[in-house]
Amino acid sequence: MPSRPSLRSLAFTLALCSISAAGCAGSGREASAPVHVQNETTRRLHALFAEEWAYEMHEQPVWASERGDMRGADRWDDVGLRAQARRDAHYKQVLASLHAIARSELSREDALSYDLFRLRYEEAVEGQRFRLYLLPINQRGGIQTADELADALPFKTRKHFEDWNARLRSFPQYMDQTIELLTEGARTGITHPKVVMQRVLAQLDKQIVDDPTKSPFFDPYQKAATSTAASEVSAAEREQLASEAKRAIASSVVPAFQKLRAFWSTTYLPACKDEVGAWQLPEGKPLYAYLTRVHTTTKLSPDEVHAIGLREVARIRGEMEAVKAKAGFKGSMKELFEHLRTDPKFYFESGAELLVAYRDLAKRIDPLLVTLFRKLPRPPYGVSAIPEHVAPDTPTAYYRPPAADGSRAGTFFVNLFEPKSRPKWEMTALTLHEAVPGHHLQIALAMEQEDLPQFRRHGDYNAFIEGWALYAESLGEEMGVYDDPYSKLGQLTYEMWRAVRLVVDTGIHHLKWDRQRAIDFFLENTAKSELDVVNEVDRYIAWPGQALAYKIGELEIKKLRKQETARLGARFDLKTFHDAVLRSGPLPLDILAREVEQTKRP
């Protein structure tokens, strides 16, 4: 899956999803226009790209500093209602400026950039009517997980610590703006269901501490005190800055969370919906149709996606039957799922063992990449544990991109909570998806395409990003890492998981399924543990449409590979195909098909 929802505006992430959590520039400045820039029209286009990139970096300092642009590292985002209205007006103005540029006078590559830029702002403007920014918190992220930002930041200079302390002191304003959004959401009926939002209470409680040093917002100082890495901050300076941080946590951060806790329990949670599904939101039917189009980058309707999901569930189940026979398992598929969920041989005793095993697996996969890819990314990646305070409410894993300035590696985060619910047979497919050749390889490579505008290098079309990562799971067969029937069953279980998503997400948000029906369908068709299934279903409830991207994108990439294989016959080269898919950065699926077909072949 992608990075978990960050502090970035949820509305911006959903409605302008082509530039969501995949990353941003380290410098925050638009790269110089490509060398082919010649005419005035092209210069105007690239000037608009640069201007808008700078605007985004200023408007979203949290997102920017996560990626290495530290110019606004002393600020939280301005998320209040006035700021949202200002941004809405700005997006319309950007489209007007773009329309004044003659596309016919651009090179083929710049015309592609023009089309992608236009699409992202058209989708943002279209989505304004739904006011998704009124959903700034869910059980997977929001202001209650704001402390996690520190893990993505450098703490090497005095300025780094001073900026963090400034953010701590200004936290009440950020909280007041968040409560303003929640209040308006409650007033207008734009809320998530109670069943997922009640999970947030425990997360808030963990932020309300008597001792500031126990606050996760103090972690940068705890880590600095025990770090052996070189630092420009002396022990005396660090102690002074730590004292300031303690005061800010006690006087600003904790009282802000106490305020939200009281508001949440007495006002907001009671206003949340009793049933699940986007269908019950204002304009719920067109909203979900919009999110289906945005997340899949297709014109598929929710009904069409549901039907595709049912077909894929049936097909994958047939493949699982064949592997089950190869494994020598004599029972039914239901009995196989129960065996995979419960047999102790499939589980580690501790989270520490699980983490070591993931790291070993990643090291095994890394050297095999050269068999399938001509170009590999320069930035490294690591494997780390999901923070303990959110692990119970978080799915199995997620990925965080590297900082574009090279100051931080990419990270494959794995969930160590209740290791006896984290089976060994899922590890290979999950590593291929989240690390390499999945998210890390694709996202890091895109970030390195210096001849592309920043918004393309750091784009996030969900159907491309997640479709590629699911396709990457299937490459384990060619890499030889599914070396026993159970790891292959794990891969099929994960593919089934994504097919089930098509059925369950559309079931909840379009066909009005209740939560238990979604959970039951999931358990009937996969070997995922009940804990994972419940967390997954709750994720779909809180993030309508996003889960549709994976399978739809994977099906398109596999279709393109099949077409190219048939067209080229013996001349087909897998490395060349992968280059064609990845060379232009993330793309909508229809444009991806065009780009692959137009790539010159040997």
Coordinates of C-alpha atoms in Angstrom, one line a residue:
M1 CA 0.0 0.0 0.0
P2 CA 1.1 3.6 -0.2
S3 CA 2.3 5.8 2.6
R4 CA -0.3 5.9 5.3
P5 CA -2.4 9.2 5.2
S6 CA -0.2 12.0 6.4
L7 CA -0.9 15.4 7.8
R8 CA -1.4 16.7 4.3
S9 CA -4.9 17.9 3.6
L10 CA -7.1 14.8 3.1
A11 CA -9.2 16.7 0.6
F12 CA -6.1 17.6 -1.4
T13 CA -4.9 14.0 -1.2
L14 CA -8.2 12.6 -2.5
A15 CA -9.2 15.2 -5.0
L16 CA -5.8 16.1 -6.3
C17 CA -4.5 12.6 -5.9
S18 CA -2.0 12.8 -8.8
I19 CA 0.4 14.7 -6.5
S20 CA -0.3 13.0 -3.1
A21 CA 2.1 11.1 -0.8
A22 CA 4.6 9.9 -3.4
G23 CA 7.0 12.8 -2.6
C24 CA 8.3 16.2 -3.5
A25 CA 11.5 17.9 -4.4
G26 CA 14.3 18.2 -1.9
S27 CA 14.9 21.9 -2.7
G28 CA 11.3 22.8 -3.2
R29 CA 12.2 24.5 -6.4
E30 CA 11.1 23.4 -9.9
A31 CA 14.0 21.9 -11.8
S32 CA 15.3 23.8 -14.7
A33 CA 13.2 23.4 -17.8
P34 CA 14.4 20.5 -20.0
V35 CA 17.0 21.3 -22.6
H36 CA 14.4 21.1 -25.4
V37 CA 12.7 24.3 -24.2
Q38 CA 12.8 26.7 -27.1
N39 CA 9.7 28.7 -27.8
E40 CA 7.9 31.3 -25.7
T41 CA 4.9 28.9 -25.3
T42 CA 7.1 26.3 -23.8
R43 CA 8.8 28.8 -21.5
R44 CA 5.4 29.9 -20.2
L45 CA 4.3 26.3 -19.5
H46 CA 7.4 25.5 -17.5
A47 CA 7.1 28.8 -15.7
L48 CA 3.6 27.8 -14.6
F49 CA 4.9 24.4 -13.5
A50 CA 7.6 26.1 -11.4
E51 CA 5.2 28.7 -9.9
E52 CA 2.7 26.0 -8.9
W53 CA 5.3 23.8 -7.4
A54 CA 6.5 26.7 -5.3
Y55 CA 2.9 27.4 -4.3
E56 CA 2.4 23.8 -3.2
M57 CA 5.6 23.8 -1.1
H58 CA 4.5 27.0 0.6
E59 CA 0.9 25.9 1.2
Q60 CA 1.9 22.5 2.5
P61 CA 5.0 22.9 4.7
V62 CA 4.5 19.6 6.4
W63 CA 4.5 17.6 3.2
A64 CA 7.4 19.7 1.9
S65 CA 9.6 19.2 5.0
E66 CA 8.8 15.4 5.0
R67 CA 10.5 15.4 1.6
G68 CA 13.5 17.6 2.4
D69 CA 12.3 21.1 1.7
M70 CA 12.9 22.7 5.2
R71 CA 12.0 26.3 4.3
G72 CA 8.6 26.0 6.1
A73 CA 9.8 23.5 8.7
D74 CA 8.6 25.8 11.6
R75 CA 5.0 25.7 10.4
W76 CA 2.0 23.4 10.2
D77 CA -0.3 23.5 7.2
D78 CA -3.0 26.2 7.3
V79 CA -6.0 23.9 7.2
G80 CA -8.8 26.3 8.2
L81 CA -12.0 27.0 6.2
R82 CA -10.7 30.3 4.9
A83 CA -7.5 28.6 3.6
Q84 CA -9.5 25.8 1.9
A85 CA -11.7 28.4 0.1
R86 CA -8.6 30.3 -1.0
R87 CA -7.1 27.1 -2.4
D88 CA -10.3 26.3 -4.2
A89 CA -10.2 29.6 -6.0
H90 CA -6.5 29.2 -6.7
Y91 CA -7.0 25.9 -8.5
K92 CA -9.6 27.5 -10.8
Q93 CA -7.2 30.3 -11.6
V94 CA -4.4 27.8 -12.4
L95 CA -6.7 26.1 -15.0
A96 CA -7.5 29.5 -16.6
S97 CA -3.7 30.2 -16.8
L98 CA -3.1 26.8 -18.4
H99 CA -5.9 27.2 -20.9
A100 CA -4.2 30.4 -22.1
I101 CA -1.2 28.4 -23.2
A102 CA -1.4 26.9 -26.8
R103 CA -1.0 23.2 -26.5
S104 CA -0.5 22.8 -30.2
E105 CA 2.8 24.7 -30.0
L106 CA 4.4 22.3 -27.6
S107 CA 6.7 19.3 -28.1
R108 CA 5.2 15.8 -27.7
E109 CA 6.8 15.5 -24.2
D110 CA 5.6 19.0 -23.1
A111 CA 2.1 18.2 -24.5
L112 CA 2.1 15.2 -22.2
S113 CA 3.1 17.3 -19.3
Y114 CA 0.4 19.8 -20.2
D115 CA -2.3 17.1 -20.3
L116 CA -1.2 15.6 -16.9
F117 CA -1.1 19.0 -15.3
R118 CA -4.5 19.9 -16.6
L119 CA -6.0 16.6 -15.5
R120 CA -4.8 17.0 -11.9
Y121 CA -6.3 20.5 -11.6
E122 CA -9.5 19.6 -13.4
E123 CA -10.0 16.7 -10.9
A124 CA -9.3 19.1 -8.0
V125 CA -11.9 21.6 -9.2
E126 CA -14.4 18.9 -9.9
G127 CA -13.9 17.5 -6.4
Q128 CA -14.5 20.9 -4.6
R129 CA -18.2 20.3 -4.4
F130 CA -17.7 17.3 -2.1
R131 CA -15.6 19.3 0.6
L132 CA -13.5 16.2 1.5
Y133 CA -11.3 18.5 3.6
L134 CA -13.9 18.2 6.2
L135 CA -12.6 14.7 6.9
P136 CA -9.2 15.6 8.3
I137 CA -8.9 12.7 10.7
N138 CA -9.5 8.9 10.5
Q139 CA -8.3 6.0 12.4
R140 CA -5.2 5.7 10.3
G141 CA -3.9 9.3 10.5
G142 CA -4.5 12.9 11.1
I143 CA -3.4 15.4 13.7
Q144 CA -3.3 12.6 16.3
T145 CA -0.4 11.1 14.5
A146 CA 1.4 14.4 13.8
D147 CA 4.4 13.4 15.9
E148 CA 5.3 10.9 13.2
L149 CA 6.5 13.8 11.1
A150 CA 9.6 13.9 13.3
D151 CA 10.7 10.5 12.1
A152 CA 11.0 11.9 8.5
L153 CA 13.0 15.0 9.5
P154 CA 16.7 15.5 10.1
F155 CA 17.8 16.6 13.6
K156 CA 21.4 17.6 13.0
T157 CA 21.5 21.3 13.5
R158 CA 20.2 23.8 16.0
K159 CA 17.8 25.1 13.4
H160 CA 16.3 21.7 13.0
F161 CA 15.4 21.5 16.7
E162 CA 14.3 25.2 16.8
D163 CA 11.9 24.6 13.9
W164 CA 10.4 21.6 15.7
N165 CA 10.0 23.6 18.9
A166 CA 8.2 26.3 16.9
R167 CA 5.8 23.7 15.5
L168 CA 5.2 22.5 19.1
R169 CA 4.4 26.1 20.2
S170 CA 2.0 26.7 17.3
F171 CA 0.2 23.4 17.7
P172 CA -2.9 24.9 19.4
Q173 CA -3.6 26.9 16.2
Y174 CA -3.3 23.8 14.1
M175 CA -5.6 22.0 16.5
D176 CA -8.2 24.8 16.4
Q177 CA -8.3 24.7 12.6
T178 CA -8.7 21.0 12.7
I179 CA -11.6 21.3 15.1
E180 CA -13.1 24.0 12.9
L181 CA -13.2 21.5 10.0
L182 CA -14.6 18.7 12.1
T183 CA -17.3 21.1 13.4
E184 CA -18.3 22.0 9.9
G185 CA -18.3 18.4 8.9
A186 CA -20.6 17.5 11.8
R187 CA -22.9 20.3 10.8
T188 CA -23.1 19.4 7.2
G189 CA -23.2 15.6 7.6
I190 CA -19.7 15.0 6.2
T191 CA -18.3 12.6 8.7
H192 CA -16.9 9.1 8.8
P193 CA -18.9 6.3 10.6
K194 CA -18.7 5.8 14.3
V195 CA -17.3 2.3 14.0
V196 CA -14.0 3.6 12.7
M197 CA -13.9 7.0 14.4
Q198 CA -14.2 5.5 17.9
R199 CA -10.8 4.0 17.4
V200 CA -9.3 7.5 17.5
L201 CA -10.1 8.0 21.2
A202 CA -7.4 5.6 22.2
Q203 CA -4.9 7.4 19.9
L204 CA -5.8 10.7 21.5
D205 CA -5.3 9.2 25.0
K206 CA -1.8 8.2 24.1
Q207 CA -1.0 11.9 23.4
I208 CA -2.3 13.2 26.7
V209 CA 0.7 12.6 29.1
D210 CA 1.7 14.0 32.5
D211 CA 5.4 13.8 31.7
P212 CA 6.4 15.7 28.5
T213 CA 9.3 13.3 28.0
K214 CA 6.8 10.5 27.6
S215 CA 5.1 12.4 24.7
P216 CA 6.0 11.0 21.2
F217 CA 6.6 14.7 20.2
F218 CA 9.6 14.6 22.5
D219 CA 11.1 11.6 20.6
P220 CA 13.6 13.7 18.5
Y221 CA 15.3 14.7 21.8
Q222 CA 15.3 11.1 23.2
K223 CA 16.9 9.8 20.0
A224 CA 19.4 12.6 19.8
A225 CA 20.5 11.9 23.4
T226 CA 21.4 8.3 22.5
S227 CA 22.5 8.8 18.9
T228 CA 26.1 8.2 18.0
A229 CA 25.8 10.1 14.7
A230 CA 27.6 13.3 14.2
S231 CA 25.7 16.4 15.3
E232 CA 26.3 20.1 15.1
V233 CA 24.5 20.6 18.4
S234 CA 26.4 20.5 21.6
A235 CA 25.1 18.6 24.7
A236 CA 24.5 22.0 26.4
E237 CA 22.5 23.4 23.5
R238 CA 20.5 20.2 23.1
E239 CA 19.6 20.3 26.8
Q240 CA 18.4 23.9 26.5
L241 CA 16.3 23.1 23.4
A242 CA 14.9 20.0 25.1
S243 CA 13.8 22.2 28.0
E244 CA 12.0 24.4 25.6
A245 CA 10.3 21.4 24.0
K246 CA 9.1 20.1 27.3
R247 CA 7.5 23.4 28.1
A248 CA 5.9 23.6 24.7
I249 CA 4.5 20.0 25.0
A250 CA 3.1 20.7 28.5
S251 CA 1.6 24.1 27.7
S252 CA 0.6 23.7 24.1
V253 CA 0.5 20.2 22.7
V254 CA -1.1 18.3 25.6
P255 CA -3.8 20.9 26.3
A256 CA -4.6 20.9 22.5
F257 CA -5.1 17.2 22.6
Q258 CA -7.2 17.5 25.8
K259 CA -9.4 20.0 23.9
L260 CA -9.8 17.6 21.0
R261 CA -10.5 14.7 23.3
A262 CA -13.3 16.5 25.0
F263 CA -14.8 17.7 21.7
W264 CA -14.4 14.3 20.1
S265 CA -16.2 12.4 22.9
T266 CA -19.0 14.9 23.6
T267 CA -19.7 16.5 20.2
Y268 CA -18.0 14.9 17.2
L269 CA -18.3 11.2 17.7
P270 CA -22.0 11.4 18.5
A271 CA -22.4 13.2 15.2
C272 CA -20.7 10.5 13.2
K273 CA -22.7 8.1 11.1
D274 CA -24.2 4.8 12.5
E275 CA -23.9 3.0 9.1
V276 CA -20.9 2.6 6.8
G277 CA -20.5 3.8 3.2
A278 CA -20.0 7.0 1.2
W279 CA -23.5 6.6 -0.1
Q280 CA -24.9 8.3 3.0
L281 CA -22.7 11.4 2.6
P282 CA -24.2 14.5 0.9
E283 CA -24.1 13.8 -2.9
G284 CA -22.8 10.3 -1.9
K285 CA -23.5 8.6 -5.2
P286 CA -21.7 11.1 -7.5
L287 CA -19.0 11.4 -4.8
Y288 CA -18.2 7.7 -5.0
A289 CA -18.4 7.7 -8.8
Y290 CA -15.9 10.5 -8.8
L291 CA -13.5 8.8 -6.4
T292 CA -13.8 5.6 -8.5
R293 CA -12.7 7.5 -11.6
V294 CA -9.9 9.4 -9.8
H295 CA -8.4 6.4 -8.1
T296 CA -8.6 4.0 -11.1
T297 CA -7.8 6.8 -13.7
T298 CA -10.5 5.1 -15.8
K299 CA -14.1 5.8 -16.8
L300 CA -15.3 2.6 -15.0
S301 CA -18.4 2.9 -13.0
P302 CA -18.7 1.3 -9.5
D303 CA -21.0 -1.4 -10.9
E304 CA -18.4 -2.3 -13.6
V305 CA -15.6 -2.4 -11.0
H306 CA -17.7 -4.7 -8.8
A307 CA -18.2 -7.1 -11.7
I308 CA -14.5 -7.1 -12.5
G309 CA -13.8 -7.9 -8.8
L310 CA -16.2 -10.9 -8.8
R311 CA -14.6 -12.3 -12.0
E312 CA -11.1 -11.9 -10.6
V313 CA -12.1 -13.6 -7.3
A314 CA -13.4 -16.6 -9.2
R315 CA -10.3 -16.8 -11.5
I316 CA -7.8 -16.5 -8.6
R317 CA -9.7 -19.1 -6.6
G318 CA -9.2 -21.6 -9.4
E319 CA -5.4 -20.9 -9.3
M320 CA -5.4 -21.4 -5.6
E321 CA -7.1 -24.8 -6.0
A322 CA -4.2 -25.8 -8.3
V323 CA -1.5 -24.7 -5.9
K324 CA -3.4 -26.3 -3.0
A325 CA -3.2 -29.6 -4.9
K326 CA 0.5 -29.1 -5.6
A327 CA 1.1 -28.5 -1.8
G328 CA -0.6 -31.9 -1.1
F329 CA -3.3 -30.3 1.0
K330 CA -6.4 -32.6 1.0
G331 CA -9.0 -30.4 2.6
S332 CA -11.3 -27.8 1.2
M333 CA -10.3 -24.2 0.5
K334 CA -12.0 -23.1 3.7
E335 CA -10.0 -25.7 5.6
L336 CA -6.8 -24.5 3.8
F337 CA -7.5 -20.9 4.8
E338 CA -8.0 -22.0 8.4
H339 CA -4.7 -24.0 8.3
L340 CA -2.9 -21.0 6.9
R341 CA -4.3 -18.7 9.6
T342 CA -3.8 -21.1 12.6
D343 CA -0.9 -23.5 12.1
P344 CA 2.0 -22.3 14.4
K345 CA 4.6 -23.2 11.9
F346 CA 3.5 -20.1 9.8
Y347 CA 4.2 -17.6 12.6
F348 CA 7.2 -16.1 14.5
E349 CA 7.1 -16.0 18.3
S350 CA 8.1 -12.3 18.5
G351 CA 8.0 -9.1 16.6
A352 CA 11.8 -8.9 16.7
E353 CA 12.1 -12.2 14.9
L354 CA 9.6 -11.0 12.3
L355 CA 11.5 -7.8 11.7
V356 CA 14.8 -9.7 11.2
A357 CA 13.1 -12.1 8.8
Y358 CA 11.8 -9.2 6.7
R359 CA 15.2 -7.6 6.5
D360 CA 16.8 -10.9 5.5
L361 CA 14.2 -11.4 2.8
A362 CA 14.8 -7.9 1.4
K363 CA 18.6 -8.6 1.2
R364 CA 17.8 -11.8 -0.7
I365 CA 15.6 -10.0 -3.3
D366 CA 17.9 -7.0 -4.0
P367 CA 20.5 -8.7 -6.1
L368 CA 17.9 -10.4 -8.2
L369 CA 16.6 -7.2 -9.7
V370 CA 19.2 -7.0 -12.4
T371 CA 17.5 -10.0 -14.1
L372 CA 14.4 -7.9 -14.8
F373 CA 15.5 -4.3 -14.9
R374 CA 18.1 -2.3 -16.8
K375 CA 18.0 0.7 -14.5
L376 CA 17.8 0.6 -10.7
P377 CA 17.3 3.6 -8.3
R378 CA 20.3 5.1 -6.5
P379 CA 18.5 5.9 -3.1
P380 CA 18.6 2.9 -0.7
Y381 CA 15.7 1.7 1.4
G382 CA 15.4 0.2 4.9
V383 CA 12.9 -2.0 6.8
S384 CA 11.5 -0.6 10.0
A385 CA 8.7 -1.3 12.5
I386 CA 5.4 0.7 12.3
P387 CA 5.2 2.9 15.5
E388 CA 3.7 1.0 18.4
H389 CA 1.1 3.6 19.2
V390 CA -0.7 3.2 15.8
A391 CA 0.2 -0.4 15.0
P392 CA -3.0 -1.9 16.4
D393 CA -5.1 0.3 14.0
T394 CA -2.8 0.0 11.0
P395 CA -2.7 -2.7 8.2
T396 CA 0.2 -5.0 7.6
A397 CA 2.7 -2.6 6.0
Y398 CA 3.3 0.6 4.2
Y399 CA 6.1 2.4 2.4
R400 CA 7.6 5.9 2.9
P401 CA 9.6 7.4 0.0
P402 CA 13.1 8.7 0.4
A403 CA 13.8 12.4 0.8
A404 CA 14.6 13.8 -2.6
D405 CA 17.7 15.6 -1.3
G406 CA 19.2 12.3 -0.2
S407 CA 19.0 12.9 3.5
R408 CA 16.7 10.0 4.2
A409 CA 16.4 6.5 2.6
G410 CA 13.1 5.0 1.6
T411 CA 11.4 2.9 4.3
F412 CA 9.4 -0.3 4.2
F413 CA 7.4 -0.2 7.4
V414 CA 6.1 -3.6 8.8
N415 CA 3.5 -4.2 11.5
L416 CA 4.9 -6.1 14.4
F417 CA 1.8 -5.9 16.6
E418 CA 0.6 -9.4 17.5
P419 CA 3.2 -11.3 15.5
K420 CA 1.2 -14.5 15.7
S421 CA -1.3 -12.8 13.3
R422 CA 1.5 -12.0 10.8
P423 CA 2.1 -15.2 8.7
K424 CA 5.4 -16.1 7.1
W425 CA 3.7 -17.0 3.8
E426 CA 2.7 -13.4 3.2
M427 CA 6.2 -11.9 3.6
T428 CA 7.6 -12.5 0.1
A429 CA 4.7 -10.9 -1.7
L430 CA 4.5 -8.0 0.7
T431 CA 8.2 -7.2 0.4
L432 CA 8.0 -7.3 -3.4
H433 CA 5.1 -4.9 -3.2
E434 CA 6.3 -2.4 -0.7
A435 CA 10.0 -2.4 -1.3
V436 CA 11.5 -3.8 -4.6
P437 CA 10.6 -4.2 -7.3
G438 CA 7.4 -2.5 -6.1
H439 CA 7.0 0.9 -4.5
H440 CA 10.6 1.8 -3.7
L441 CA 12.0 0.9 -7.1
Q442 CA 9.2 2.7 -9.0
I443 CA 9.0 5.8 -6.8
A444 CA 12.7 6.3 -6.4
L445 CA 13.3 5.9 -10.1
A446 CA 10.6 8.4 -10.9
M447 CA 12.2 10.9 -8.5
E448 CA 15.4 10.6 -10.4
Q449 CA 13.9 11.6 -13.8
E450 CA 15.5 15.0 -13.8
D451 CA 14.3 15.9 -17.4
L452 CA 10.6 15.7 -16.2
P453 CA 8.8 18.5 -14.3
Q454 CA 8.7 18.0 -10.6
F455 CA 4.9 17.3 -10.5
R456 CA 5.5 14.3 -12.8
R457 CA 8.5 13.0 -11.0
H458 CA 6.6 13.0 -7.7
G459 CA 3.1 12.2 -9.0
D460 CA 0.9 9.6 -7.4
Y461 CA -1.7 8.2 -9.8
N462 CA -3.0 5.4 -7.5
A463 CA -3.8 3.1 -10.3
F464 CA -0.2 3.3 -11.6
I465 CA 1.6 3.4 -8.2
E466 CA -0.4 0.5 -6.7
G467 CA -1.0 -1.3 -9.9
W468 CA 2.8 -1.4 -10.5
A469 CA 3.3 -2.7 -6.9
L470 CA 0.8 -5.5 -7.3
Y471 CA 2.3 -6.4 -10.7
A472 CA 5.7 -6.5 -8.9
E473 CA 4.3 -9.2 -6.6
S474 CA 3.8 -11.4 -9.7
L475 CA 7.5 -10.9 -10.7
G476 CA 8.5 -13.1 -7.8
E477 CA 7.7 -16.1 -10.0
E478 CA 10.4 -15.0 -12.5
M479 CA 12.8 -14.0 -9.8
G480 CA 12.5 -17.5 -8.2
V481 CA 11.5 -16.3 -4.8
Y482 CA 8.3 -18.2 -4.5
D483 CA 10.3 -21.4 -3.8
D484 CA 7.6 -23.4 -2.0
P485 CA 3.8 -23.8 -2.5
Y486 CA 2.9 -21.9 0.6
S487 CA 4.8 -18.7 -0.5
K488 CA 3.0 -19.0 -3.8
L489 CA -0.3 -19.4 -2.0
G490 CA 0.8 -16.2 -0.1
Q491 CA 1.1 -14.4 -3.4
L492 CA -2.2 -15.6 -4.6
T493 CA -3.8 -14.7 -1.3
Y494 CA -2.5 -11.2 -1.8
E495 CA -3.7 -11.0 -5.3
M496 CA -7.1 -12.3 -4.1
W497 CA -7.0 -9.7 -1.4
R498 CA -6.8 -7.0 -4.1
A499 CA -9.6 -8.6 -6.1
V500 CA -11.8 -8.8 -2.9
R501 CA -11.1 -5.1 -2.5
L502 CA -12.9 -4.3 -5.7
V503 CA -16.0 -6.2 -4.5
V504 CA -15.9 -5.0 -0.9
D505 CA -15.1 -1.3 -1.5
T506 CA -17.9 -1.0 -4.1
G507 CA -20.1 -3.1 -1.9
I508 CA -19.7 -0.8 1.1
H509 CA -19.8 2.6 -0.7
H510 CA -22.1 1.9 -3.6
L511 CA -24.2 -1.2 -2.9
K512 CA -24.8 -0.4 0.8
W513 CA -23.2 -3.5 2.3
D514 CA -22.8 -3.4 6.1
R515 CA -19.4 -3.8 7.7
Q516 CA -20.0 -7.5 8.8
R517 CA -21.0 -8.5 5.3
A518 CA -17.7 -7.0 4.0
I519 CA -15.7 -8.8 6.7
D520 CA -17.4 -12.1 6.0
F521 CA -16.8 -11.9 2.2
F522 CA -13.1 -11.1 2.9
L523 CA -12.7 -14.1 5.3
E524 CA -14.5 -16.5 2.9
N525 CA -12.1 -15.7 0.1
T526 CA -8.7 -15.1 1.6
A527 CA -6.4 -16.6 4.3
K528 CA -5.8 -13.2 5.9
S529 CA -6.1 -13.2 9.7
E530 CA -9.3 -11.8 11.2
L531 CA -7.3 -8.9 12.7
D532 CA -5.9 -7.9 9.3
V533 CA -9.3 -8.3 7.7
V534 CA -11.1 -6.0 10.2
N535 CA -8.3 -3.4 9.9
E536 CA -8.5 -3.6 6.1
V537 CA -12.3 -3.3 5.9
D538 CA -12.1 -0.3 8.3
R539 CA -9.5 1.2 6.1
Y540 CA -11.8 1.0 3.1
I541 CA -14.6 2.5 5.1
A542 CA -12.5 5.5 5.9
W543 CA -10.8 5.9 2.5
P544 CA -13.5 5.2 -0.2
G545 CA -12.2 4.3 -3.6
Q546 CA -8.5 4.1 -2.9
A547 CA -8.5 0.3 -2.6
L548 CA -9.8 0.0 -6.2
A549 CA -6.6 1.3 -7.7
Y550 CA -4.5 -1.8 -7.1
K551 CA -6.2 -4.5 -9.1
I552 CA -7.4 -2.2 -11.9
G553 CA -3.8 -0.9 -12.4
E554 CA -2.3 -4.4 -12.3
L555 CA -4.7 -5.7 -14.8
E556 CA -3.8 -2.9 -17.2
I557 CA -0.1 -3.4 -16.9
K558 CA -0.4 -7.2 -17.4
K559 CA -2.7 -6.5 -20.4
L560 CA 0.0 -4.2 -21.9
R561 CA 2.7 -6.8 -21.3
K562 CA 0.6 -9.5 -23.0
Q563 CA -0.1 -7.2 -26.0
E564 CA 3.6 -6.3 -26.4
T565 CA 4.6 -10.0 -26.2
A566 CA 2.1 -10.9 -28.9
R567 CA 3.2 -7.9 -31.1
L568 CA 6.9 -8.5 -30.8
G569 CA 7.2 -12.3 -30.4
A570 CA 10.8 -13.3 -30.0
R571 CA 11.9 -9.7 -30.0
F572 CA 10.0 -9.0 -26.8
D573 CA 12.4 -7.9 -24.0
L574 CA 11.1 -7.7 -20.5
K575 CA 13.7 -5.1 -19.4
T576 CA 12.7 -2.9 -22.3
F577 CA 9.0 -3.3 -21.4
H578 CA 9.7 -2.3 -17.8
D579 CA 11.7 0.7 -19.0
A580 CA 8.7 1.8 -21.1
V581 CA 6.3 1.5 -18.2
L582 CA 8.5 3.4 -15.7
R583 CA 10.4 6.0 -17.8
S584 CA 7.7 8.7 -17.8
G585 CA 6.9 8.6 -14.1
P586 CA 3.4 7.8 -12.9
L587 CA 0.7 8.1 -15.5
P588 CA -3.1 7.6 -15.8
L589 CA -3.8 4.2 -17.3
D590 CA -5.0 5.4 -20.7
I591 CA -1.9 7.5 -21.2
L592 CA 0.3 4.7 -20.0
A593 CA -1.1 2.5 -22.7
R594 CA -0.4 5.1 -25.3
E595 CA 3.2 5.7 -24.0
V596 CA 4.0 2.0 -24.0
E597 CA 2.7 1.5 -27.5
Q598 CA 4.7 4.4 -28.8
T599 CA 8.0 3.3 -27.3
K600 CA 10.6 2.4 -29.9
R601 CA 11.4 -1.3 -29.9
P602 CA 14.6 -3.1 -31.0

